[in-house]
Short mmCIF file of C-alpha atoms in Angstrom, two decimals:
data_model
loop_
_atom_site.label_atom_id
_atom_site.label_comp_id
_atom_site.label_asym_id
_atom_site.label_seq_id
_atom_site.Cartn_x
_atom_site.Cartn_y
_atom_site.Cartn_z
CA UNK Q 1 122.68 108.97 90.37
CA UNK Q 2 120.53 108.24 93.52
CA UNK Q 3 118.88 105.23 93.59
CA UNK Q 4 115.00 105.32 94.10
CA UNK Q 5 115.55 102.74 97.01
CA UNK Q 6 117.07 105.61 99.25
CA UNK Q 7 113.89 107.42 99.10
CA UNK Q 8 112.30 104.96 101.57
CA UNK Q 9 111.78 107.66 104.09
CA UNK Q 10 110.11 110.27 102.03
CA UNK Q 11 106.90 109.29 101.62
CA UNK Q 12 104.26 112.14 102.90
CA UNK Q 13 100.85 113.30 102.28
CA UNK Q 14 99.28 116.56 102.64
CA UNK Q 15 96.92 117.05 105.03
CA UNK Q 16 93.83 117.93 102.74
CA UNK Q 17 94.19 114.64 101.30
CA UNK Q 18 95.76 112.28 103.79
CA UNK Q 19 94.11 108.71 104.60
CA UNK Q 20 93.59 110.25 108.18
CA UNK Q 21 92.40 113.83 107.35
CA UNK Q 22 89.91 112.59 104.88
CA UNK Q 23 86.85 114.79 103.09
CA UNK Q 24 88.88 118.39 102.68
CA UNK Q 25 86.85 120.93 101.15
CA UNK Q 26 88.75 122.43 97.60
CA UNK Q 27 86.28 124.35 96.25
CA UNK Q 28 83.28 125.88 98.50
CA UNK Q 29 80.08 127.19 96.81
CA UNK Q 30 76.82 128.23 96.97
CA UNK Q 31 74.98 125.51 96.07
CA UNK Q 32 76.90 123.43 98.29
CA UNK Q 33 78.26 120.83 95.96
CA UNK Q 34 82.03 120.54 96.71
CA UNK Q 35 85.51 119.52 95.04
CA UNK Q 36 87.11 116.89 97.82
CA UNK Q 37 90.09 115.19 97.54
CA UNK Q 38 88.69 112.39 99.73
CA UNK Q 39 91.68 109.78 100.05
CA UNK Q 40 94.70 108.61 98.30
CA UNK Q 41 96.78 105.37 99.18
CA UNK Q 42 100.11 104.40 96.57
CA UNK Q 43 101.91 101.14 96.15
CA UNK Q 44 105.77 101.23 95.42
CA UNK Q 45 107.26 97.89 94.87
CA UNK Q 46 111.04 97.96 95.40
CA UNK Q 47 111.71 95.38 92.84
CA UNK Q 48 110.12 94.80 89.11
CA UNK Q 49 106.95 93.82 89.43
CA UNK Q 50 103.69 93.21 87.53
CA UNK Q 51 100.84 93.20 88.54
CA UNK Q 52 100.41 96.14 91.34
CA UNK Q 53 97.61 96.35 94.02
CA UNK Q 54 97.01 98.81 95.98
CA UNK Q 55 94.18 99.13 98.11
CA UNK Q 56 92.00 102.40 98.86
CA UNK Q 57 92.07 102.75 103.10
CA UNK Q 58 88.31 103.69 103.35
CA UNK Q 59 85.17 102.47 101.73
CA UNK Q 60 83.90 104.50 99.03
CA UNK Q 61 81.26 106.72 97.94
CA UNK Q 62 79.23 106.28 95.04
CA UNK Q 63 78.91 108.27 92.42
CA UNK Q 64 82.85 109.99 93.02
CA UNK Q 65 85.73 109.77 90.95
CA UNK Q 66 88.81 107.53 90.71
CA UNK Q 67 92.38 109.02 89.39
CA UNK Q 68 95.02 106.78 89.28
CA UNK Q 69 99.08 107.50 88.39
CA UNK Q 70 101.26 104.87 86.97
CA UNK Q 71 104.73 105.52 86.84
CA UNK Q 72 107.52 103.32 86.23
CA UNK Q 73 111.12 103.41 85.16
CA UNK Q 74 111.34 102.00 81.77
CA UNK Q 75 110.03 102.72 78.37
CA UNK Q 76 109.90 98.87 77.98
CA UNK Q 77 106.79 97.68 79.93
CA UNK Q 78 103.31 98.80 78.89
CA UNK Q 79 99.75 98.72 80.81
CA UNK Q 80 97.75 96.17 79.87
CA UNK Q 81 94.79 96.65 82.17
CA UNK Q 82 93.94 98.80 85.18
CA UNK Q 83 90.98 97.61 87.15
CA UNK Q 84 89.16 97.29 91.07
CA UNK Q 85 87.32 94.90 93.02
CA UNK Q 86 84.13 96.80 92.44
CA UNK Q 87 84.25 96.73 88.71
CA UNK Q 88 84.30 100.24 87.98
CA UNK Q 89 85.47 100.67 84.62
CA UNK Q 90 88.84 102.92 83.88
CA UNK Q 91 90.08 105.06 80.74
CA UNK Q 92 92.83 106.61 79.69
CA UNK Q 93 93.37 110.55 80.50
CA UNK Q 94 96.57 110.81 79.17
CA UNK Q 95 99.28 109.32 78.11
CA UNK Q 96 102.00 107.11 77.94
CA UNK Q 97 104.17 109.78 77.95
CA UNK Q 98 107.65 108.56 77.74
CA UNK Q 99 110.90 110.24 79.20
CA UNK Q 100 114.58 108.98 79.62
CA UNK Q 101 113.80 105.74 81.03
CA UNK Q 102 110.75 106.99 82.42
CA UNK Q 103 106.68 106.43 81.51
CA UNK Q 104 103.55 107.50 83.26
CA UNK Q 105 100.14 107.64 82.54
CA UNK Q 106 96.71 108.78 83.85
CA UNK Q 107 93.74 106.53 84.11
CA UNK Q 108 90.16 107.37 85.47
CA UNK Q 109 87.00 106.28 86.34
CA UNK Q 110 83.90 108.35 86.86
CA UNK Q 111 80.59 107.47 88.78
CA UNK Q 112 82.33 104.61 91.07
CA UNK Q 113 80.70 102.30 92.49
CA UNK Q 114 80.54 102.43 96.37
CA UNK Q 115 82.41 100.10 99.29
CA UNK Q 116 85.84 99.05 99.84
CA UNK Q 117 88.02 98.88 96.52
CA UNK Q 118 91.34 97.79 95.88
CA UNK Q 119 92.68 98.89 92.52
CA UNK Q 120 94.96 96.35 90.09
CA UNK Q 121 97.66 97.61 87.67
CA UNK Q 122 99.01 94.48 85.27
CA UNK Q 123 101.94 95.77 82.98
CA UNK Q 124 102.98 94.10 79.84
CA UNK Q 125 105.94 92.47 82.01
CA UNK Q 126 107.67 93.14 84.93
CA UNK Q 127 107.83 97.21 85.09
CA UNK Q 128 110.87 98.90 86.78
CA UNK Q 129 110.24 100.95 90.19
CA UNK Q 130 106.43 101.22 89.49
CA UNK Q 131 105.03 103.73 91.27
CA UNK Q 132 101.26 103.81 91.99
CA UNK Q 133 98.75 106.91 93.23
CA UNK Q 134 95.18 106.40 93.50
CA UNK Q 135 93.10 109.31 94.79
CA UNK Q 136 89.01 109.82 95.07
CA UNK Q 137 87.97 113.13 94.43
CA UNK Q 138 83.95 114.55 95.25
CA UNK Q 139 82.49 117.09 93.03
CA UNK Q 140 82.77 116.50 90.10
CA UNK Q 141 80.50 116.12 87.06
CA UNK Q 142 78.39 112.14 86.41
CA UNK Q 143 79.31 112.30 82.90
CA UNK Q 144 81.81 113.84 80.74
CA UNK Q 145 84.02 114.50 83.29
CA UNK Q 146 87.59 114.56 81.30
CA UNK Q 147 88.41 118.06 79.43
CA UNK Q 148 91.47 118.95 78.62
CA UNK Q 149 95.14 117.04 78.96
CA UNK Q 150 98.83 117.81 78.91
CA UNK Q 151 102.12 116.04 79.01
CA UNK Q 152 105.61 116.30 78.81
CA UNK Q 153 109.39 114.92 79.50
CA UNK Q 154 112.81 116.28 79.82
CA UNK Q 155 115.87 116.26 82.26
CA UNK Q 156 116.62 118.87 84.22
CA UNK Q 157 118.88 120.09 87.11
CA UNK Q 158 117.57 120.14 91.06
CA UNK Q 159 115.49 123.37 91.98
CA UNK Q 160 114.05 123.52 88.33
CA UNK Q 161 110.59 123.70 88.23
CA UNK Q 162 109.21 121.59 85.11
CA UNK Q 163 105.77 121.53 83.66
CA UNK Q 164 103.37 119.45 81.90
CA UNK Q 165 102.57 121.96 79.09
CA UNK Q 166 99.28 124.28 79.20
CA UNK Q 167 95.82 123.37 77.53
CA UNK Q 168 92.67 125.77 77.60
CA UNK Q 169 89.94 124.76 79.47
CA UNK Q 170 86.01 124.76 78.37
CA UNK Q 171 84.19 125.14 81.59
CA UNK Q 172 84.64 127.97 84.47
CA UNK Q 173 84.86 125.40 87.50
CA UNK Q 174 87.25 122.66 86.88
CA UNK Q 175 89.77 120.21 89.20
CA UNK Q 176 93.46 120.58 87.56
CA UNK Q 177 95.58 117.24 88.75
CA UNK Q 178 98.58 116.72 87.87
CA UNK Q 179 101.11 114.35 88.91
CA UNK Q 180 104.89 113.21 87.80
CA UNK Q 181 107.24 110.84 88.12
CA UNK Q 182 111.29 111.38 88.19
CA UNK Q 183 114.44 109.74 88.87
CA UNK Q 184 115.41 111.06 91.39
CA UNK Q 185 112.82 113.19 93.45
CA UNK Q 186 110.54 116.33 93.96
CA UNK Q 187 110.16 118.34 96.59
CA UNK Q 188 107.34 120.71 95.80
CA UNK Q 189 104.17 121.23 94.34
CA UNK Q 190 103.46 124.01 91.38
CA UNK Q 191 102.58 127.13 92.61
CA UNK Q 192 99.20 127.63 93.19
CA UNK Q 193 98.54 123.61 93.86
CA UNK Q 194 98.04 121.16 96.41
CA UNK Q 195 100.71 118.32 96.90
CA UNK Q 196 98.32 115.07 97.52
CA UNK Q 197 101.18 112.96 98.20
CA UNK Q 198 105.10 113.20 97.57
CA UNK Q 199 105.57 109.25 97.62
CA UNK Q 200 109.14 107.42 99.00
CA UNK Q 201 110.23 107.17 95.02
CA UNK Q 202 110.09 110.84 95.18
CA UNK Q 203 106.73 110.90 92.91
CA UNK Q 204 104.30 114.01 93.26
CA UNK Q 205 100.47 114.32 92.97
CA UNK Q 206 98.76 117.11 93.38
CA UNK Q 207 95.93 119.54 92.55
CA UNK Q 208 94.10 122.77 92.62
CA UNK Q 209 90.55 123.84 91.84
CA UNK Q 210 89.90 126.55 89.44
CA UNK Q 211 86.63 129.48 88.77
CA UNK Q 212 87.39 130.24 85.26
CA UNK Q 213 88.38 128.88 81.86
CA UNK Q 214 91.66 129.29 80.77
CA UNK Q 215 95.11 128.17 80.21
CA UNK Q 216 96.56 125.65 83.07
CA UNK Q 217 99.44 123.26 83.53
CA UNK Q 218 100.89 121.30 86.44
CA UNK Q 219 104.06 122.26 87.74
CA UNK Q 220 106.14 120.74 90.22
CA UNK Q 221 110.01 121.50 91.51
CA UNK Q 222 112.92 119.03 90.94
CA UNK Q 223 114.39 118.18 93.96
CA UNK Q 224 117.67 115.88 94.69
CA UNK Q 225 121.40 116.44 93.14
CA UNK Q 226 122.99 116.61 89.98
CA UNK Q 227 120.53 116.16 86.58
CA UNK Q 228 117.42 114.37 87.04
CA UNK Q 229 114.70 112.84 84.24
CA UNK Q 230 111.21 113.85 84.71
CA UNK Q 231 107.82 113.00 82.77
CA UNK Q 232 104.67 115.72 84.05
CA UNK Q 233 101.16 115.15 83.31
CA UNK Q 234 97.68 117.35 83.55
CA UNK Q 235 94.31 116.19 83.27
CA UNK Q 236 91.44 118.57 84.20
CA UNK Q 237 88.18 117.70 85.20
CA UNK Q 238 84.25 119.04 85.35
CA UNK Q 239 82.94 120.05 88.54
CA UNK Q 240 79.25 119.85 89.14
CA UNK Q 241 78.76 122.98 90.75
CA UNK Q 242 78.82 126.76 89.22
CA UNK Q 243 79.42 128.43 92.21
CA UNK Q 244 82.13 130.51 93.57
CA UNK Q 245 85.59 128.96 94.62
CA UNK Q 246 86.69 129.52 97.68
CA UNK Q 247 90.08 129.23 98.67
CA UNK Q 248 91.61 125.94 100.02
CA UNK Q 249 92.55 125.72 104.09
CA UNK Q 250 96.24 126.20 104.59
CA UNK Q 251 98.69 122.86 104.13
CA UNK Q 252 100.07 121.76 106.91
CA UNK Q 253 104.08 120.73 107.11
CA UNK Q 254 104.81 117.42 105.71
#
């Protein structure tokens, strides 16, 4: 099986969320509030290792919110706190969700404080290939921002596309994130969704914005050889605005 060390090339973000392509409009409306995927910086130690920092590459805005993925390859290790230099203060979306060998979970914090930030993950113990993806998003709601989760695990072969499970959402405009970790690597986004950032461990984040309630779940394609473990995650989140959603700008090549 490939090691997660020979991914050290891989790492790319999409343009609508790169740290030099920053403030992206998602979701266009009339009252001019937006949905931005503002930045996104990740941490992946090559070695077990507790605690991780990673550091956000511009100052932030007040008032936005926070999503960070942690990934690792173990079911042993747990997180015991995940905190930034501002003091914003972070809850759990979703998770642990637990695979072969594999855990992730989504953390959040809404109405950040502003300024430069640099975000602290302390596991239990030392936590195998931990992977790290903390994004700012724009748009959404000051309160109540968390609706609806998902989350699942399984192992699959390369070119399967594998999903977090669906949940029904209660308001019209909503940001749908998702993220995953594998062991081995993907090398697409869902259909319909924006990769944030495919990180050198082969990691995914990603997004799309959404006008209407219904049924949603992140998706991503398995990439690599032979069988691979996976663990897939959704968390969807309030937008401020009721306006109409406009499509997102094309995604340039990685």
């Amino acid at each position: 099986m490939q090691s997660k060390t020979d991914r050290s090339s891989k790492l790319w973000y999409a343009g609508l969320c790169s740290p030099l392509l920053v403030l992206a409009t998602v979701l266009a409306n009339a009252a001019t509030t937006t949905i931005k995927c503002v930045q996104l910086a990740t941490a992946t130690p090559q070695s077990p290792t507790s605690p991780v920092i990673v550091s956000y590459p511009l100052a932030q805005t007040a008032g936005d919110l926070n999503v960070i993925v942690v990934g690792w390859n173990d079911t042993s290790a747990t997180v015991r706190s995940v905190a930034d230099s501002r003091g914003d203060t972070y809850a759990l979306a979703v998770g642990p969700t637990q695979g072969t060998a594999l855990t992730q979970s989504i953390y959040y914090a809404s109405n950040i404080l502003g300024g430069s930030n640099t975000v602290t993950v302390t596991f239990s113990q030392a936590a195998n290939y931990p992977d790290i993806r903390v994004l700012e998003f724009a748009g959404l709601r000051a309160t109540s921002r968390l609706d609806v989760t998902a989350g699942a695990s399984g192992t699959d072969s390369n070119n399967t596309v594998v999903s977090s499970g669906l949940a029904s959402t209660t308001s019209a405009h909503e940001l749908i994130f998702g993220a995953g970790t594998t062991s081995l690597g993907f090398d697409q986004a869902g259909s319909l969704f924006t990769p944030d950032v495919i990180t050198n461990f082969g990691d995914i984040a990603e997004y799309e914005a959404v006008s209407a309630t219904g049924t949603y779940g992140a998706t991503a394609t398995l990439g690599g050889s032979g069988s691979a473990n996976w663990v897939m995650q959704m968390a969807s989140f309030k937008s401020a605005t009721t306006g109409t959603a406009q499509p997102p700008p094309p995604v340039p090549p990685p």
